[in-house]
Coordinates of C-alpha atoms and ligand atoms in Angstrom, one line a residue:
M25 CA 3.0 -3.2 1.0
S26 CA 1.2 -4.1 -2.2
S27 CA 3.1 -4.9 -5.4
S28 CA 2.0 -3.8 -8.8
T29 CA 0.4 -7.2 -9.5
E30 CA -1.7 -7.3 -6.4
Q31 CA -5.2 -6.1 -6.3
G32 CA -6.9 -4.3 -3.4
R33 CA -10.1 -5.8 -1.8
D34 CA -12.2 -3.7 -4.0
G35 CA -10.3 -5.0 -7.0
R36 CA -8.5 -1.8 -7.9
E37 CA -4.9 -2.4 -9.0
N38 CA -3.1 -0.8 -6.2
A39 CA 0.4 -0.2 -7.4
D40 CA -0.2 3.4 -6.4
T41 CA -2.5 3.0 -3.4
L42 CA -2.3 5.8 -0.9
L43 CA -4.9 4.7 1.6
E44 CA -6.1 1.1 2.0
V45 CA -8.9 0.4 4.5
S46 CA -9.4 -3.3 5.2
D47 CA -12.3 -4.9 7.2
L48 CA -12.9 -2.0 9.4
V49 CA -15.4 -2.8 12.2
T50 CA -16.5 0.1 14.4
Q51 CA -19.2 -0.1 17.2
F52 CA -20.9 2.2 19.7
E53 CA -22.1 1.0 23.1
T54 CA -25.4 2.6 23.8
Y55 CA -28.2 2.0 26.3
R56 CA -30.1 0.3 23.5
G57 CA -27.3 -2.1 22.8
T58 CA -24.3 -2.2 20.5
V59 CA -24.6 -0.1 17.4
E60 CA -22.7 -2.0 14.7
A61 CA -21.9 1.1 12.6
L62 CA -19.2 -0.4 10.4
D63 CA -19.3 -4.1 9.3
E64 CA -16.0 -5.0 7.6
V65 CA -15.6 -1.9 5.5
S66 CA -12.8 -2.0 2.9
L67 CA -11.8 0.6 0.4
T68 CA -8.8 2.1 -1.3
V69 CA -7.8 5.5 -2.5
G70 CA -5.0 5.8 -5.1
E71 CA -2.5 8.5 -5.7
N72 CA -4.2 11.5 -7.4
E73 CA -7.5 9.7 -7.4
I74 CA -10.9 11.1 -6.3
V75 CA -13.0 8.4 -4.6
G76 CA -16.5 9.0 -3.3
I77 CA -18.5 7.2 -0.6
V78 CA -22.3 7.5 -1.2
G79 CA -25.2 6.2 0.8
E80 CA -28.2 7.4 2.7
S81 CA -28.0 9.2 6.0
G82 CA -27.1 6.9 8.9
C83 CA -25.2 4.4 6.6
G84 CA -21.8 4.9 8.4
K85 CA -20.1 7.3 6.0
S86 CA -19.0 9.8 8.7
V87 CA -18.0 6.9 11.1
T88 CA -15.8 5.5 8.3
V89 CA -14.0 8.8 7.9
R90 CA -13.7 9.3 11.7
S91 CA -12.4 5.8 12.0
I92 CA -9.7 6.4 9.3
L93 CA -8.6 9.6 11.2
Q94 CA -8.8 7.9 14.6
L95 CA -11.4 10.3 15.8
I96 CA -13.8 7.8 17.2
R97 CA -14.4 8.6 20.9
E98 CA -16.3 6.9 23.7
P99 CA -18.8 5.2 23.6
G100 CA -17.4 4.2 20.2
R101 CA -14.5 1.9 19.5
I102 CA -12.8 0.4 16.5
V103 CA -13.1 -3.3 17.0
G104 CA -11.2 -4.7 14.0
G105 CA -9.5 -4.0 10.7
E106 CA -6.6 -2.0 9.4
V107 CA -6.1 1.5 7.9
A108 CA -2.9 1.6 5.9
Y109 CA -1.7 5.0 4.8
H110 CA 1.4 4.7 2.6
G111 CA 1.7 1.2 4.1
R112 CA 1.7 2.4 7.7
D113 CA -1.2 1.2 9.9
L114 CA -2.8 4.3 11.4
L115 CA -4.7 2.3 14.0
E116 CA -1.4 1.5 15.6
L117 CA -0.4 5.1 16.1
S118 CA -0.8 7.0 19.3
D119 CA -3.1 10.1 19.6
K120 CA 0.0 12.3 19.6
Q121 CA 1.5 10.6 16.5
M122 CA -1.9 11.0 14.7
R123 CA -2.0 14.7 15.6
D124 CA 1.6 15.5 14.8
E125 CA 2.4 13.3 11.9
I126 CA -0.9 12.6 10.1
R127 CA -4.0 14.7 10.8
G128 CA -3.6 18.2 9.3
T129 CA -0.2 17.4 7.8
E130 CA -0.5 14.3 5.6
L131 CA -4.3 14.2 5.7
A132 CA -6.5 17.3 5.7
M133 CA -10.2 17.3 6.5
I134 CA -13.1 19.5 5.5
F135 CA -16.6 19.1 6.9
Q136 CA -20.1 20.0 6.2
N137 CA -20.3 23.1 8.4
P138 CA -17.5 25.5 7.6
T139 CA -18.6 27.9 10.3
N140 CA -17.7 25.6 13.1
A141 CA -14.3 24.9 11.6
L142 CA -13.2 28.5 11.6
N143 CA -12.4 30.5 14.7
P144 CA -14.7 33.6 14.7
A145 CA -12.1 35.6 16.7
Y146 CA -9.3 35.6 14.1
T147 CA -9.1 36.8 10.5
V148 CA -9.3 34.2 7.8
G149 CA -5.9 35.1 6.5
H150 CA -4.4 34.7 9.9
Q151 CA -6.0 31.2 10.3
I152 CA -4.5 30.1 6.9
A153 CA -1.1 31.6 7.6
E154 CA -1.0 30.0 11.0
V155 CA -1.2 26.5 9.4
A156 CA 1.7 27.4 7.0
R157 CA 3.7 28.7 10.0
E158 CA 3.1 25.8 12.3
V159 CA 3.0 22.8 9.9
R160 CA 5.4 24.0 7.3
G161 CA 7.6 26.0 9.6
V162 CA 7.8 29.1 7.4
G163 CA 8.3 32.7 8.8
D164 CA 5.6 35.3 9.3
E165 CA 6.0 37.2 6.0
E166 CA 6.2 34.0 3.9
A167 CA 3.2 32.6 5.7
R168 CA 1.2 35.7 4.9
S169 CA 2.1 35.7 1.2
R170 CA 1.5 31.9 1.1
A171 CA -2.0 32.4 2.6
I172 CA -2.9 35.1 0.1
E173 CA -1.6 32.9 -2.8
L174 CA -3.8 30.1 -1.5
M175 CA -6.8 32.3 -1.1
D176 CA -6.3 33.4 -4.7
D177 CA -5.9 29.8 -5.8
V178 CA -9.2 28.7 -4.3
G179 CA -11.0 31.5 -6.1
I180 CA -11.5 34.1 -3.3
P181 CA -11.7 37.4 -5.2
K182 CA -9.4 40.2 -4.0
A183 CA -7.5 37.8 -1.8
E184 CA -5.1 40.4 -0.5
E185 CA -7.8 42.7 0.7
R186 CA -9.8 39.9 2.2
Y187 CA -6.9 38.5 4.2
G188 CA -7.9 40.7 7.1
D189 CA -11.6 39.9 7.1
Y190 CA -13.3 37.7 9.7
P191 CA -15.2 34.5 9.0
H192 CA -18.6 36.1 9.5
E193 CA -17.9 38.4 6.6
F194 CA -17.8 35.4 4.2
S195 CA -20.7 33.5 2.7
G196 CA -21.0 29.8 3.2
G197 CA -19.4 29.0 -0.1
M198 CA -16.5 31.4 0.5
K199 CA -16.0 30.0 4.0
Q200 CA -15.7 26.5 2.4
R201 CA -13.1 27.9 0.0
V202 CA -11.3 29.4 3.0
L203 CA -11.2 25.9 4.6
I204 CA -9.9 24.3 1.4
A205 CA -7.2 27.0 1.4
K206 CA -6.5 26.2 5.0
S207 CA -6.2 22.5 4.4
L208 CA -3.9 23.1 1.4
A209 CA -1.6 25.2 3.5
C210 CA -0.3 22.0 5.2
Q211 CA 0.4 20.5 1.7
P212 CA -1.5 17.3 2.4
N213 CA -1.5 14.2 0.2
L214 CA -5.0 13.3 0.9
L215 CA -8.0 15.5 1.4
I216 CA -11.0 14.0 3.2
A217 CA -14.2 15.9 2.8
D218 CA -17.4 14.9 4.6
E219 CA -20.5 16.3 2.8
P220 CA -18.6 19.6 2.1
T221 CA -21.3 21.0 -0.1
T222 CA -24.4 19.8 1.6
A223 CA -25.2 23.1 3.2
L224 CA -24.6 25.1 0.0
D225 CA -26.9 26.0 -2.9
K226 CA -26.5 24.1 -6.2
T227 CA -24.5 26.7 -8.1
T228 CA -22.0 27.2 -5.2
E229 CA -21.8 23.4 -4.9
A230 CA -21.0 23.0 -8.6
Q231 CA -18.2 25.6 -8.3
L232 CA -16.7 24.0 -5.2
L233 CA -16.7 20.6 -6.8
D234 CA -14.9 22.1 -9.8
L235 CA -12.4 23.7 -7.4
V236 CA -11.7 20.4 -5.7
D237 CA -11.0 18.8 -9.1
E238 CA -8.7 21.7 -10.1
M239 CA -6.8 21.4 -6.7
R240 CA -6.3 17.7 -7.4
E241 CA -4.5 18.6 -10.6
E242 CA -2.6 21.5 -9.2
Y243 CA -1.5 20.0 -5.9
G244 CA -1.4 16.3 -6.9
L245 CA -4.0 15.6 -4.2
S246 CA -6.0 12.4 -3.6
V247 CA -9.5 13.0 -2.4
L248 CA -12.0 10.9 -0.4
I249 CA -15.3 12.6 -0.5
I250 CA -18.4 11.6 1.4
T251 CA -21.9 12.5 0.1
H252 CA -25.5 11.3 0.2
D253 CA -25.9 12.7 -3.3
L254 CA -25.0 10.6 -6.3
R255 CA -24.9 13.7 -8.5
V256 CA -21.9 14.9 -6.5
I257 CA -20.3 11.6 -7.2
S258 CA -21.0 11.7 -10.9
R259 CA -19.7 15.2 -11.2
L260 CA -16.4 14.7 -9.4
C261 CA -15.3 11.1 -8.6
D262 CA -13.2 8.6 -10.5
R263 CA -14.5 5.8 -8.4
V264 CA -17.4 5.3 -6.1
V265 CA -18.0 3.2 -3.0
V266 CA -21.7 2.5 -2.2
M267 CA -22.5 2.0 1.4
Y268 CA -25.6 0.7 3.0
A269 CA -26.1 0.3 6.8
G270 CA -22.4 -0.1 7.6
Q271 CA -21.6 -2.4 4.7
I272 CA -20.0 -1.8 1.3
V273 CA -22.5 -3.1 -1.2
E274 CA -20.9 -2.0 -4.5
T275 CA -17.7 -0.3 -5.9
G276 CA -16.3 0.5 -9.3
S277 CA -15.6 3.3 -11.6
T278 CA -18.2 6.1 -11.4
R279 CA -19.1 5.7 -15.0
D280 CA -19.7 1.9 -14.8
V281 CA -21.6 2.1 -11.5
I282 CA -24.0 4.9 -12.6
K283 CA -24.5 3.5 -16.1
N284 CA -24.9 -0.1 -15.0
P285 CA -25.6 -0.5 -11.3
V286 CA -25.4 -4.1 -10.2
H287 CA -26.6 -4.1 -6.5
P288 CA -30.3 -3.6 -6.0
Y289 CA -29.5 -0.8 -3.5
T290 CA -27.3 1.0 -6.1
K291 CA -30.0 0.5 -8.7
G292 CA -32.5 2.3 -6.3
L293 CA -30.0 5.1 -5.8
V294 CA -29.4 5.6 -9.5
E295 CA -33.1 5.4 -10.3
A296 CA -33.8 8.1 -7.7
I297 CA -31.5 10.7 -9.4
P298 CA -33.8 12.2 -12.0
R299 CA -36.6 12.3 -9.5
L300 CA -34.7 14.4 -7.1
G301 CA -35.8 18.0 -7.1
D302 CA -33.3 20.6 -6.1
E303 CA -34.6 20.7 -2.5
Q304 CA -35.6 17.1 -2.2
T305 CA -32.7 14.9 -1.8
D306 CA -34.2 11.9 0.1
L307 CA -34.0 8.7 -1.7
E308 CA -37.7 8.1 -1.9
S309 CA -37.7 5.5 -4.6
I310 CA -36.3 3.0 -2.2
D311 CA -39.0 1.9 0.2
G312 CA -38.2 1.7 3.9
T313 CA -35.6 3.3 6.1
V314 CA -32.0 2.5 6.9
L315 CA -31.8 -0.6 9.1
D316 CA -31.4 -0.1 12.9
L317 CA -27.8 -0.9 13.5
V318 CA -28.5 -2.3 16.9
D319 CA -28.6 -6.1 16.6
P320 CA -28.8 -6.2 12.7
N321 CA -29.3 -9.5 10.9
S322 CA -26.1 -11.3 10.2
G323 CA -26.5 -11.5 6.4
C324 CA -27.0 -8.7 3.9
R325 CA -28.3 -5.6 5.7
F326 CA -30.4 -4.5 2.7
Y327 CA -32.4 -7.7 3.1
E328 CA -35.6 -6.1 4.4
R329 CA -35.8 -3.5 1.7
C330 CA -34.5 -5.6 -1.2
P331 CA -36.9 -6.4 -4.0
I332 CA -35.0 -9.5 -5.0
A333 CA -34.0 -10.9 -1.6
Q334 CA -34.3 -14.6 -0.9
E335 CA -34.6 -16.3 2.5
H336 CA -30.9 -17.1 2.8
C337 CA -29.8 -13.4 2.3
R338 CA -31.0 -12.6 5.9
D339 CA -28.4 -14.8 7.6
E340 CA -25.7 -15.3 5.0
K341 CA -23.5 -12.3 4.2
P342 CA -22.5 -11.9 0.6
A343 CA -18.9 -11.0 -0.2
L344 CA -17.9 -8.3 -2.7
E345 CA -17.4 -10.1 -5.9
E346 CA -16.4 -8.9 -9.4
K347 CA -19.7 -8.9 -11.3
E348 CA -18.5 -6.9 -14.2
P349 CA -14.9 -6.0 -15.1
E350 CA -13.5 -3.9 -12.3
Q351 CA -17.0 -3.6 -10.8
Y352 CA -17.7 -5.3 -7.5
A353 CA -21.0 -6.0 -5.7
A354 CA -22.0 -7.9 -2.6
C355 CA -25.2 -9.7 -3.6
F356 CA -26.0 -13.4 -4.1
E357 CA -28.8 -12.7 -6.5
V358 CA -27.2 -10.7 -9.3
Ligands
LIG11 N1 -21.5 8.7 19.0 C1 -22.4 7.8 18.6 N2 -23.1 7.0 19.4 C2 -24.0 6.1 19.0 N3 -24.2 5.8 17.7 C3 -23.5 6.5 16.8 C4 -22.6 7.6 17.2 N4 -22.1 8.1 16.1 C5 -22.6 7.5 15.0 N5 -23.5 6.5 15.5 C6 -24.3 5.6 14.6 O1 -23.5 5.1 13.6 C7 -24.3 5.0 12.4 C8 -23.6 5.6 11.3 O2 -23.6 7.0 11.5 P1 -22.9 8.1 10.5 O3 -21.6 7.5 10.1 O4 -22.9 9.4 11.1 O5 -23.9 8.1 9.2 P2 -23.8 8.9 7.9 O6 -22.6 9.8 8.0 O7 -23.7 7.9 6.8 O8 -25.0 9.7 7.8 C9 -25.7 5.5 12.7 O9 -26.6 4.5 13.0 C10 -25.5 6.4 13.9 O10 -26.6 6.4 14.8
LIG12 MG1 -22.4 11.9 8.0

């Protein structure tokens, strides 16, 4: 794949690239027409790196993750692009290969709602141990002690005692810890987390983000985290990818992008941070709502809401260009 001198599409030197998504196009056929959910999305995640995708609700963050994992179902379809994991194109793999060789072994996932991801009929310890047994092929006793060790690692107090408890006996934050333990049981290289803390209170959220960071160190994980909240990005991520209406509008190191946002959409997101109350997480400083992705304009999709848009922005699509060192934005006017 890439040599040490090459650069990824988002400009990151990718000698140690684990995941490289290039020009991903995903669409849904609906009665209203074709929803163009992803328009040539490109991003990379390096070894041991934490990358965040941020954008308002409906921007295509979950569709990006589901496309990477080959979880797009009818009426959706991946129309173009490539998802290289360790240089292997995941879009070429069969469902069975994805299931057996990638999902839940190489790549682990955690989602917003931990309750749906746990089986209410089995103890949490059993559910973690089962992964160790099936994926790592260890025996019953070893699986059990591994599960307890993992529960302890992710900060579940009295892990051994709680091994036999059922999911409903855990709080939301503790359930999310159980799920992290469960995903670590398969020793993944990449953890993909879609809004993992959105349903939690702020204190629990902060603790979980710290936990993810610790797990990165301890397990040598790479992490791709999705959030609509820039504060989550600033707390956890090395690099950020800003998405708007199915397009990547800006990417760079978290520090650079938050300190000096280049794209007008990112500027709006950053300006909205101090105005966000604990409950209120809508991005109210940017006027308008996310573009309808059925029959969008062919140029920059932020056109209608953009304070500096020119006529040509509607039909001409700006490419991601390096505007500051290692900081890329897709905008003609900056
Ligand atoms: N199954 C589906 N059928 C039709 N449209 C869909 C489907 N899933 C997602 N979409 C559309 O794709 C776009 C991106 O959705 P999503 O990735 O869930 O947004 P986000 O995660 O950023 O909130 C939205 O316009 C959404 O309506
Ligand atoms: Mg989503």
